[in-house]
PDB file of C-alpha atoms and ligand atoms in Angstrom:
ATOM      1  CA  MET P 183    -118.828 -89.902  28.349  1.00 64.00           C
ATOM      2  CA  LYS P 184    -120.657 -87.596  25.985  1.00 76.00           C
ATOM      3  CA  LYS P 185    -118.676 -85.482  23.560  1.00 89.00           C
ATOM      4  CA  ILE P 186    -118.693 -81.718  24.191  1.00 97.00           C
ATOM      5  CA  LEU P 187    -118.861 -79.410  21.185  1.00 97.00           C
ATOM      6  CA  VAL P 188    -117.020 -76.073  21.262  1.00 98.00           C
ATOM      7  CA  ILE P 189    -117.587 -73.789  18.284  1.00 98.00           C
ATOM      8  CA  ALA P 190    -115.420 -70.762  17.528  1.00 98.00           C
ATOM      9  CA  ASN P 191    -117.252 -68.021  15.651  1.00 98.00           C
ATOM     10  CA  TRP P 192    -114.541 -65.676  14.377  1.00 98.00           C
ATOM     11  CA  LYS P 193    -117.137 -63.354  12.789  1.00 98.00           C
ATOM     12  CA  CYS P 194    -115.613 -60.732  10.451  1.00 98.00           C
ATOM     13  CA  ASN P 195    -112.129 -60.859  11.972  1.00 97.00           C
ATOM     14  CA  HIS P 196    -108.561 -61.225  10.742  1.00 95.00           C
ATOM     15  CA  VAL P 197    -108.010 -59.175   7.670  1.00 94.00           C
ATOM     16  CA  THR P 198    -105.105 -61.265   6.365  1.00 97.00           C
ATOM     17  CA  LEU P 199    -104.772 -64.991   5.756  1.00 97.00           C
ATOM     18  CA  LYS P 200    -101.474 -64.858   7.648  1.00 97.00           C
ATOM     19  CA  GLU P 201    -103.209 -63.717  10.836  1.00 97.00           C
ATOM     20  CA  ALA P 202    -105.993 -66.260  10.387  1.00 97.00           C
ATOM     21  CA  LYS P 203    -103.458 -69.078   9.931  1.00 96.00           C
ATOM     22  CA  LYS P 204    -101.500 -67.992  12.986  1.00 97.00           C
ATOM     23  CA  LEU P 205    -104.609 -68.189  15.162  1.00 97.00           C
ATOM     24  CA  PHE P 206    -105.739 -71.470  13.600  1.00 96.00           C
ATOM     25  CA  ASN P 207    -102.347 -73.106  14.119  1.00 96.00           C
ATOM     26  CA  SER P 208    -102.114 -71.957  17.754  1.00 97.00           C
ATOM     27  CA  ILE P 209    -105.514 -73.495  18.401  1.00 96.00           C
ATOM     28  CA  VAL P 210    -104.546 -76.747  16.653  1.00 95.00           C
ATOM     29  CA  ARG P 211    -101.429 -76.998  18.843  1.00 95.00           C
ATOM     30  CA  GLY P 212    -103.275 -76.035  22.016  1.00 96.00           C
ATOM     31  CA  ILE P 213    -106.121 -78.522  21.764  1.00 96.00           C
ATOM     32  CA  LYS P 214    -104.032 -81.491  20.614  1.00 94.00           C
ATOM     33  CA  LYS P 215    -103.993 -83.305  23.937  1.00 92.00           C
ATOM     34  CA  ILE P 216    -107.470 -82.340  25.162  1.00 94.00           C
ATOM     35  CA  LYS P 217    -109.824 -85.284  25.141  1.00 93.00           C
ATOM     36  CA  GLY P 218    -113.603 -85.440  24.846  1.00 94.00           C
ATOM     37  CA  VAL P 219    -114.118 -82.068  23.153  1.00 96.00           C
ATOM     38  CA  GLU P 220    -114.857 -81.586  19.469  1.00 96.00           C
ATOM     39  CA  VAL P 221    -113.712 -78.147  18.335  1.00 97.00           C
ATOM     40  CA  VAL P 222    -115.150 -76.430  15.271  1.00 97.00           C
ATOM     41  CA  ILE P 223    -113.598 -73.264  13.860  1.00 97.00           C
ATOM     42  CA  CYS P 224    -115.861 -70.984  11.814  1.00 98.00           C
ATOM     43  CA  PRO P 225    -113.627 -68.437  10.047  1.00 98.00           C
ATOM     44  CA  PRO P 226    -114.754 -65.964   7.363  1.00 98.00           C
ATOM     45  CA  PHE P 227    -115.635 -67.743   4.082  1.00 98.00           C
ATOM     46  CA  VAL P 228    -112.475 -66.591   2.319  1.00 97.00           C
ATOM     47  CA  TYR P 229    -110.220 -68.568   4.678  1.00 97.00           C
ATOM     48  CA  LEU P 230    -112.116 -71.856   4.706  1.00 96.00           C
ATOM     49  CA  GLN P 231    -110.100 -73.579   2.034  1.00 94.00           C
ATOM     50  CA  SER P 232    -106.656 -72.361   3.080  1.00 94.00           C
ATOM     51  CA  LEU P 233    -107.182 -73.262   6.707  1.00 94.00           C
ATOM     52  CA  ASN P 234    -108.375 -76.752   5.971  1.00 88.00           C
ATOM     53  CA  PRO P 235    -106.831 -78.208   2.824  1.00 82.00           C
ATOM     54  CA  LYS P 236    -107.396 -81.884   2.052  1.00 81.00           C
ATOM     55  CA  PRO P 237    -107.083 -84.242   3.890  1.00 78.00           C
ATOM     56  CA  TYR P 238    -109.485 -82.457   6.240  1.00 80.00           C
ATOM     57  CA  THR P 239    -108.530 -82.275   9.913  1.00 79.00           C
ATOM     58  CA  LEU P 240    -110.564 -84.220  12.464  1.00 81.00           C
ATOM     59  CA  ASN P 241    -110.090 -81.798  15.328  1.00 89.00           C
ATOM     60  CA  PRO P 242    -110.624 -78.963  14.874  1.00 95.00           C
ATOM     61  CA  LYS P 243    -113.275 -79.333  12.241  1.00 95.00           C
ATOM     62  CA  ILE P 244    -114.272 -76.460  10.071  1.00 95.00           C
ATOM     63  CA  GLY P 245    -117.587 -74.649   9.771  1.00 97.00           C
ATOM     64  CA  ALA P 246    -119.089 -71.622   8.048  1.00 98.00           C
ATOM     65  CA  GLN P 247    -120.798 -68.640   9.647  1.00 98.00           C
ATOM     66  CA  ASN P 248    -123.681 -68.487   7.209  1.00 98.00           C
ATOM     67  CA  CYS P 249    -125.032 -69.937   3.964  1.00 98.00           C
ATOM     68  CA  PHE P 250    -127.696 -69.296   1.344  1.00 98.00           C
ATOM     69  CA  TRP P 251    -130.674 -71.587   0.745  1.00 98.00           C
ATOM     70  CA  GLU P 252    -130.279 -72.243  -2.988  1.00 97.00           C
ATOM     71  CA  GLU P 253    -127.658 -74.567  -4.423  1.00 97.00           C
ATOM     72  CA  LYS P 254    -126.668 -72.261  -7.311  1.00 97.00           C
ATOM     73  CA  GLY P 255    -128.020 -69.541  -9.580  1.00 97.00           C
ATOM     74  CA  PRO P 256    -128.184 -65.772 -10.045  1.00 98.00           C
ATOM     75  CA  PHE P 257    -127.772 -64.781  -6.388  1.00 97.00           C
ATOM     76  CA  THR P 258    -124.926 -62.272  -6.357  1.00 98.00           C
ATOM     77  CA  GLY P 259    -122.738 -62.502  -3.299  1.00 97.00           C
ATOM     78  CA  GLU P 260    -124.239 -65.676  -1.885  1.00 98.00           C
ATOM     79  CA  ILE P 261    -122.530 -68.944  -0.897  1.00 98.00           C
ATOM     80  CA  SER P 262    -124.455 -72.199  -1.107  1.00 98.00           C
ATOM     81  CA  PRO P 263    -124.418 -75.083   1.378  1.00 98.00           C
ATOM     82  CA  LYS P 264    -123.174 -77.418  -1.337  1.00 98.00           C
ATOM     83  CA  MET P 265    -120.156 -75.164  -1.976  1.00 98.00           C
ATOM     84  CA  LEU P 266    -119.350 -75.267   1.726  1.00 97.00           C
ATOM     85  CA  LYS P 267    -119.718 -79.020   1.865  1.00 97.00           C
ATOM     86  CA  ASN P 268    -117.372 -79.343  -1.106  1.00 95.00           C
ATOM     87  CA  LEU P 269    -114.764 -77.321   0.805  1.00 93.00           C
ATOM     88  CA  GLY P 270    -114.810 -79.778   3.700  1.00 93.00           C
ATOM     89  CA  CYS P 271    -117.169 -77.862   5.978  1.00 96.00           C
ATOM     90  CA  GLU P 272    -119.124 -80.007   8.348  1.00 95.00           C
ATOM     91  CA  TYR P 273    -121.055 -77.317  10.220  1.00 97.00           C
ATOM     92  CA  VAL P 274    -122.760 -74.028   9.398  1.00 98.00           C
ATOM     93  CA  ILE P 275    -124.093 -71.378  11.782  1.00 98.00           C
ATOM     94  CA  VAL P 276    -127.572 -70.140  10.868  1.00 98.00           C
ATOM     95  CA  GLY P 277    -129.896 -67.559  12.383  1.00 97.00           C
ATOM     96  CA  HIS P 278    -127.197 -65.710  14.329  1.00 97.00           C
ATOM     97  CA  SER P 279    -128.629 -62.571  15.938  1.00 96.00           C
ATOM     98  CA  GLU P 280    -126.101 -60.409  14.058  1.00 96.00           C
ATOM     99  CA  ARG P 281    -127.572 -61.673  10.770  1.00 96.00           C
ATOM    100  CA  GLU P 282    -130.929 -60.416  11.962  1.00 94.00           C
ATOM    101  CA  ARG P 283    -129.630 -57.130  13.351  1.00 93.00           C
ATOM    102  CA  TYR P 284    -127.418 -56.080  10.435  1.00 96.00           C
ATOM    103  CA  PHE P 285    -128.965 -57.881   7.467  1.00 96.00           C
ATOM    104  CA  GLY P 286    -132.631 -58.138   8.392  1.00 95.00           C
ATOM    105  CA  GLU P 287    -132.740 -61.931   8.245  1.00 97.00           C
ATOM    106  CA  THR P 288    -135.948 -63.510   9.458  1.00 97.00           C
ATOM    107  CA  ASP P 289    -136.938 -66.863  10.963  1.00 97.00           C
ATOM    108  CA  GLU P 290    -138.438 -67.752   7.596  1.00 97.00           C
ATOM    109  CA  MET P 291    -135.080 -67.260   5.885  1.00 98.00           C
ATOM    110  CA  THR P 292    -133.312 -69.230   8.600  1.00 98.00           C
ATOM    111  CA  ASN P 293    -135.818 -72.050   8.133  1.00 98.00           C
ATOM    112  CA  LYS P 294    -134.922 -72.249   4.440  1.00 98.00           C
ATOM    113  CA  LYS P 295    -131.218 -72.212   5.264  1.00 98.00           C
ATOM    114  CA  ILE P 296    -131.590 -75.073   7.754  1.00 97.00           C
ATOM    115  CA  LYS P 297    -133.397 -77.218   5.201  1.00 97.00           C
ATOM    116  CA  ALA P 298    -130.848 -76.462   2.489  1.00 97.00           C
ATOM    117  CA  ALA P 299    -127.913 -77.101   4.826  1.00 97.00           C
ATOM    118  CA  ILE P 300    -129.291 -80.454   5.942  1.00 96.00           C
ATOM    119  CA  SER P 301    -129.947 -81.595   2.402  1.00 95.00           C
ATOM    120  CA  ALA P 302    -126.381 -80.638   1.423  1.00 97.00           C
ATOM    121  CA  GLY P 303    -125.076 -82.825   4.257  1.00 96.00           C
ATOM    122  CA  LEU P 304    -124.076 -80.001   6.615  1.00 97.00           C
ATOM    123  CA  LYS P 305    -124.917 -79.805  10.316  1.00 97.00           C
ATOM    124  CA  PRO P 306    -126.681 -76.507  10.954  1.00 98.00           C
ATOM    125  CA  ILE P 307    -126.077 -74.726  14.253  1.00 98.00           C
ATOM    126  CA  LEU P 308    -129.282 -72.795  14.819  1.00 98.00           C
ATOM    127  CA  CYS P 309    -128.965 -69.779  17.131  1.00 98.00           C
ATOM    128  CA  ILE P 310    -131.992 -68.772  19.163  1.00 98.00           C
ATOM    129  CA  GLY P 311    -132.408 -66.398  22.071  1.00 96.00           C
ATOM    130  CA  GLU P 312    -134.357 -63.445  23.334  1.00 93.00           C
ATOM    131  CA  THR P 313    -133.426 -59.775  23.029  1.00 90.00           C
ATOM    132  CA  GLU P 314    -133.776 -57.327  25.894  1.00 84.00           C
ATOM    133  CA  LYS P 315    -136.833 -55.956  24.101  1.00 82.00           C
ATOM    134  CA  GLU P 316    -138.512 -59.362  24.094  1.00 79.00           C
ATOM    135  CA  LEU P 317    -137.900 -59.646  27.809  1.00 77.00           C
ATOM    136  CA  GLY P 318    -139.744 -56.358  28.169  1.00 72.00           C
ATOM    137  CA  SER P 319    -137.484 -55.315  31.024  1.00 66.00           C
ATOM    138  CA  LYS P 320    -133.903 -55.814  32.102  1.00 65.00           C
ATOM    139  CA  LYS P 321    -135.058 -58.526  34.500  1.00 72.00           C
ATOM    140  CA  TYR P 322    -134.739 -62.112  33.272  1.00 78.00           C
ATOM    141  CA  GLU P 323    -138.217 -63.628  33.339  1.00 83.00           C
ATOM    142  CA  LEU P 324    -138.129 -67.291  32.533  1.00 86.00           C
ATOM    143  CA  GLY P 325    -141.781 -67.431  31.488  1.00 88.00           C
ATOM    144  CA  LYS P 326    -141.245 -64.797  28.807  1.00 90.00           C
ATOM    145  CA  VAL P 327    -138.012 -66.399  27.666  1.00 92.00           C
ATOM    146  CA  LYS P 328    -139.662 -69.808  27.304  1.00 94.00           C
ATOM    147  CA  LYS P 329    -142.546 -68.405  25.305  1.00 93.00           C
ATOM    148  CA  TYR P 330    -140.153 -66.664  22.970  1.00 94.00           C
ATOM    149  CA  LEU P 331    -137.850 -69.673  22.533  1.00 96.00           C
ATOM    150  CA  LYS P 332    -140.810 -71.912  21.757  1.00 97.00           C
ATOM    151  CA  LYS P 333    -141.993 -69.530  19.065  1.00 96.00           C
ATOM    152  CA  GLN P 334    -138.513 -69.265  17.568  1.00 96.00           C
ATOM    153  CA  LEU P 335    -138.105 -73.042  17.453  1.00 97.00           C
ATOM    154  CA  GLU P 336    -141.498 -73.468  15.814  1.00 97.00           C
ATOM    155  CA  ASN P 337    -140.725 -70.864  13.150  1.00 97.00           C
ATOM    156  CA  ASN P 338    -137.192 -71.992  12.441  1.00 97.00           C
ATOM    157  CA  LEU P 339    -137.947 -75.703  12.329  1.00 97.00           C
ATOM    158  CA  LYS P 340    -141.220 -75.508  10.424  1.00 97.00           C
ATOM    159  CA  GLY P 341    -141.632 -78.451   8.048  1.00 96.00           C
ATOM    160  CA  ILE P 342    -138.627 -80.368   9.373  1.00 94.00           C
ATOM    161  CA  PRO P 343    -139.769 -83.811  10.548  1.00 90.00           C
ATOM    162  CA  ASN P 344    -138.947 -84.783  14.134  1.00 85.00           C
ATOM    163  CA  SER P 345    -137.631 -88.104  12.871  1.00 86.00           C
ATOM    164  CA  LEU P 346    -134.667 -86.242  11.417  1.00 86.00           C
ATOM    165  CA  PHE P 347    -133.429 -85.405  14.887  1.00 84.00           C
ATOM    166  CA  GLN P 348    -132.968 -89.106  15.587  1.00 82.00           C
ATOM    167  CA  ILE P 349    -129.895 -88.932  13.349  1.00 86.00           C
ATOM    168  CA  PRO P 350    -127.089 -87.809  15.691  1.00 84.00           C
ATOM    169  CA  ASP P 351    -126.028 -84.177  15.234  1.00 87.00           C
ATOM    170  CA  SER P 352    -128.268 -83.574  12.218  1.00 93.00           C
ATOM    171  CA  LEU P 353    -129.067 -80.272  13.950  1.00 96.00           C
ATOM    172  CA  ILE P 354    -127.447 -78.326  16.779  1.00 97.00           C
ATOM    173  CA  VAL P 355    -129.197 -75.537  18.666  1.00 98.00           C
ATOM    174  CA  ALA P 356    -127.338 -72.723  20.425  1.00 98.00           C
ATOM    175  CA  TYR P 357    -129.128 -70.760  23.142  1.00 98.00           C
ATOM    176  CA  GLU P 358    -127.687 -67.278  22.759  1.00 97.00           C
ATOM    177  CA  PRO P 359    -129.555 -64.582  24.682  1.00 96.00           C
ATOM    178  CA  VAL P 360    -129.025 -61.636  22.351  1.00 95.00           C
ATOM    179  CA  TRP P 361    -128.326 -59.279  25.252  1.00 94.00           C
ATOM    180  CA  ALA P 362    -125.409 -61.528  26.275  1.00 95.00           C
ATOM    181  CA  VAL P 363    -123.742 -61.696  22.839  1.00 96.00           C
ATOM    182  CA  GLY P 364    -120.573 -59.592  22.721  1.00 96.00           C
ATOM    183  CA  THR P 365    -121.601 -57.545  25.758  1.00 96.00           C
ATOM    184  CA  GLY P 366    -119.477 -59.084  28.507  1.00 96.00           C
ATOM    185  CA  LYS P 367    -122.760 -59.789  30.369  1.00 95.00           C
ATOM    186  CA  PRO P 368    -123.219 -63.573  30.287  1.00 96.00           C
ATOM    187  CA  CYS P 369    -126.471 -65.252  31.229  1.00 95.00           C
ATOM    188  CA  GLY P 370    -126.541 -66.589  34.809  1.00 95.00           C
ATOM    189  CA  ILE P 371    -125.792 -70.306  35.074  1.00 97.00           C
ATOM    190  CA  SER P 372    -129.123 -71.220  36.685  1.00 95.00           C
ATOM    191  CA  GLU P 373    -131.177 -69.191  34.176  1.00 95.00           C
ATOM    192  CA  ALA P 374    -129.228 -70.737  31.307  1.00 97.00           C
ATOM    193  CA  ARG P 375    -129.809 -74.178  32.786  1.00 97.00           C
ATOM    194  CA  GLU P 376    -133.578 -73.615  32.846  1.00 96.00           C
ATOM    195  CA  ALA P 377    -133.557 -72.454  29.231  1.00 96.00           C
ATOM    196  CA  ASN P 378    -131.447 -75.477  28.272  1.00 97.00           C
ATOM    197  CA  LEU P 379    -133.848 -77.924  29.936  1.00 97.00           C
ATOM    198  CA  PHE P 380    -136.791 -76.171  28.327  1.00 97.00           C
ATOM    199  CA  ILE P 381    -135.291 -76.449  24.826  1.00 97.00           C
ATOM    200  CA  LYS P 382    -134.319 -80.078  25.453  1.00 96.00           C
ATOM    201  CA  GLY P 383    -137.951 -80.757  26.401  1.00 95.00           C
ATOM    202  CA  ILE P 384    -139.124 -79.446  23.028  1.00 94.00           C
ATOM    203  CA  ILE P 385    -136.539 -81.012  20.727  1.00 93.00           C
ATOM    204  CA  LYS P 386    -135.107 -84.247  21.928  1.00 89.00           C
ATOM    205  CA  ASN P 387    -131.795 -85.801  20.800  1.00 90.00           C
ATOM    206  CA  VAL P 388    -130.377 -82.468  19.656  1.00 95.00           C
ATOM    207  CA  PRO P 389    -127.196 -81.076  21.265  1.00 97.00           C
ATOM    208  CA  ILE P 390    -127.886 -77.711  22.915  1.00 98.00           C
ATOM    209  CA  LEU P 391    -125.045 -75.199  23.239  1.00 98.00           C
ATOM    210  CA  TYR P 392    -124.772 -71.965  25.196  1.00 98.00           C
ATOM    211  CA  GLY P 393    -123.345 -68.782  23.669  1.00 98.00           C
ATOM    212  CA  GLY P 394    -122.970 -65.200  24.878  1.00 98.00           C
ATOM    213  CA  SER P 395    -119.911 -63.703  26.619  1.00 98.00           C
ATOM    214  CA  VAL P 396    -118.331 -67.052  27.430  1.00 98.00           C
ATOM    215  CA  ASN P 397    -114.799 -66.910  28.809  1.00 98.00           C
ATOM    216  CA  SER P 398    -112.371 -69.319  30.457  1.00 98.00           C
ATOM    217  CA  GLU P 399    -113.782 -68.523  33.893  1.00 97.00           C
ATOM    218  CA  ASN P 400    -117.456 -69.159  33.238  1.00 98.00           C
ATOM    219  CA  ALA P 401    -117.181 -71.884  30.546  1.00 98.00           C
ATOM    220  CA  ALA P 402    -117.119 -74.903  32.870  1.00 97.00           C
ATOM    221  CA  GLY P 403    -120.285 -73.757  34.661  1.00 98.00           C
ATOM    222  CA  TYR P 404    -122.361 -73.924  31.482  1.00 98.00           C
ATOM    223  CA  ILE P 405    -121.175 -77.476  30.800  1.00 97.00           C
ATOM    224  CA  LYS P 406    -120.940 -78.973  34.265  1.00 96.00           C
ATOM    225  CA  GLU P 407    -123.724 -77.140  36.119  1.00 97.00           C
ATOM    226  CA  ALA P 408    -126.086 -75.902  33.418  1.00 98.00           C
ATOM    227  CA  LYS P 409    -125.617 -79.189  31.521  1.00 97.00           C
ATOM    228  CA  PHE P 410    -125.165 -77.766  28.033  1.00 98.00           C
ATOM    229  CA  ASP P 411    -123.665 -80.045  25.385  1.00 98.00           C
ATOM    230  CA  GLY P 412    -121.216 -77.391  24.266  1.00 98.00           C
ATOM    231  CA  LEU P 413    -120.487 -73.694  23.731  1.00 98.00           C
ATOM    232  CA  LEU P 414    -120.533 -71.143  20.936  1.00 98.00           C
ATOM    233  CA  ILE P 415    -117.708 -68.663  21.444  1.00 98.00           C
ATOM    234  CA  GLY P 416    -117.331 -65.303  19.720  1.00 98.00           C
ATOM    235  CA  GLY P 417    -114.865 -62.759  21.133  1.00 98.00           C
ATOM    236  CA  ALA P 418    -112.900 -65.204  23.283  1.00 98.00           C
ATOM    237  CA  SER P 419    -112.210 -67.445  20.273  1.00 98.00           C
ATOM    238  CA  LEU P 420    -109.913 -64.766  18.822  1.00 98.00           C
ATOM    239  CA  ASN P 421    -107.474 -65.159  21.700  1.00 98.00           C
ATOM    240  CA  PRO P 422    -105.784 -68.555  21.314  1.00 97.00           C
ATOM    241  CA  LYS P 423    -104.718 -68.876  24.956  1.00 98.00           C
ATOM    242  CA  GLU P 424    -108.166 -67.997  26.247  1.00 98.00           C
ATOM    243  CA  PHE P 425    -109.906 -70.230  23.717  1.00 98.00           C
ATOM    244  CA  VAL P 426    -107.704 -73.258  24.458  1.00 98.00           C
ATOM    245  CA  GLU P 427    -108.336 -72.692  28.173  1.00 98.00           C
ATOM    246  CA  ILE P 428    -112.080 -72.723  27.496  1.00 98.00           C
ATOM    247  CA  VAL P 429    -111.772 -76.013  25.596  1.00 98.00           C
ATOM    248  CA  LYS P 430    -109.704 -77.459  28.452  1.00 97.00           C
ATOM    249  CA  ASN P 431    -112.257 -76.383  31.034  1.00 97.00           C
ATOM    250  CA  CYS P 432    -115.053 -78.102  29.119  1.00 94.00           C
ATOM    251  CA  SER P 433    -113.450 -81.519  29.127  1.00 90.00           C
ATOM    252  CA  TYR P 434    -114.557 -83.898  31.858  1.00 77.00           C
TER     253      TYR P 434
HETATM  254  P1  LIG Q 261    -119.500 -63.601  22.216  1.00 77.75           P
HETATM  255  O1  LIG Q 261    -120.285 -64.009  20.894  1.00 77.75           O
HETATM  256  O2  LIG Q 261    -118.844 -64.855  22.759  1.00 77.75           O
HETATM  257  O3  LIG Q 261    -118.514 -62.576  21.778  1.00 77.75           O
HETATM  258  O4  LIG Q 261    -120.503 -63.063  23.179  1.00 77.75           O
HETATM  259  C1  LIG Q 261    -121.000 -65.193  20.825  1.00 77.75           C
HETATM  260  C2  LIG Q 261    -121.598 -65.359  19.445  1.00 77.75           C
HETATM  261  O5  LIG Q 261    -121.842 -64.352  18.771  1.00 77.75           O
HETATM  262  O6  LIG Q 261    -121.839 -66.462  18.991  1.00 77.75           O
END
């Protein structure tokens, strides 16, 4: 049975370490007996070390929400992939739509981050997905979505040899329609399934996740019907009961 990957993206939440620890510990307790699902928690940078002191936990694993593309140097405010690796991070989210919306990040920047993350030994989770503007209307048109996803994959993966994807989990892709992120309007299961198959046709051997308004009621559909290899959860990952329920519903 294939392993399902469930990633929690806490974003900029929990203003004290105490709160972050409380949530982390509830999740650790809740997922203990669930089999077949690898859980990755991505807290704000400042909590990475405290939540996962050595020896590093196996489940959940720990990931970062972003990284820079240089290893070190005069880049005020940046965190390098190597620093994250040295803290026990295994995964890093790159290209999230909120990075584009609030910080003007481009596909070119994401491409550099992916390369840097891979060479530091991290597994990048690349987020792709269309905005409502790219759809051109509120109606979901698969043709337009496919064209956009193809372009995003080409830009983000430029210069990365296909042979690299033969190494298991060297890259993870999350299909996150931007209009579904944090809106409570998830993508329909059959539309998501088509997008999933389309991405899988372009990059083989790479786990494809779905993200965007996932909750405990719709989670199983993305795994069991739309055939995704996992989920990227934002809002619902802040509620331990709801998040554990999602993880449970993903296990076969
Ligand atoms: P959401 O966020 O689950 O709150 O829609 C998903 C994400 O931003 O990755």
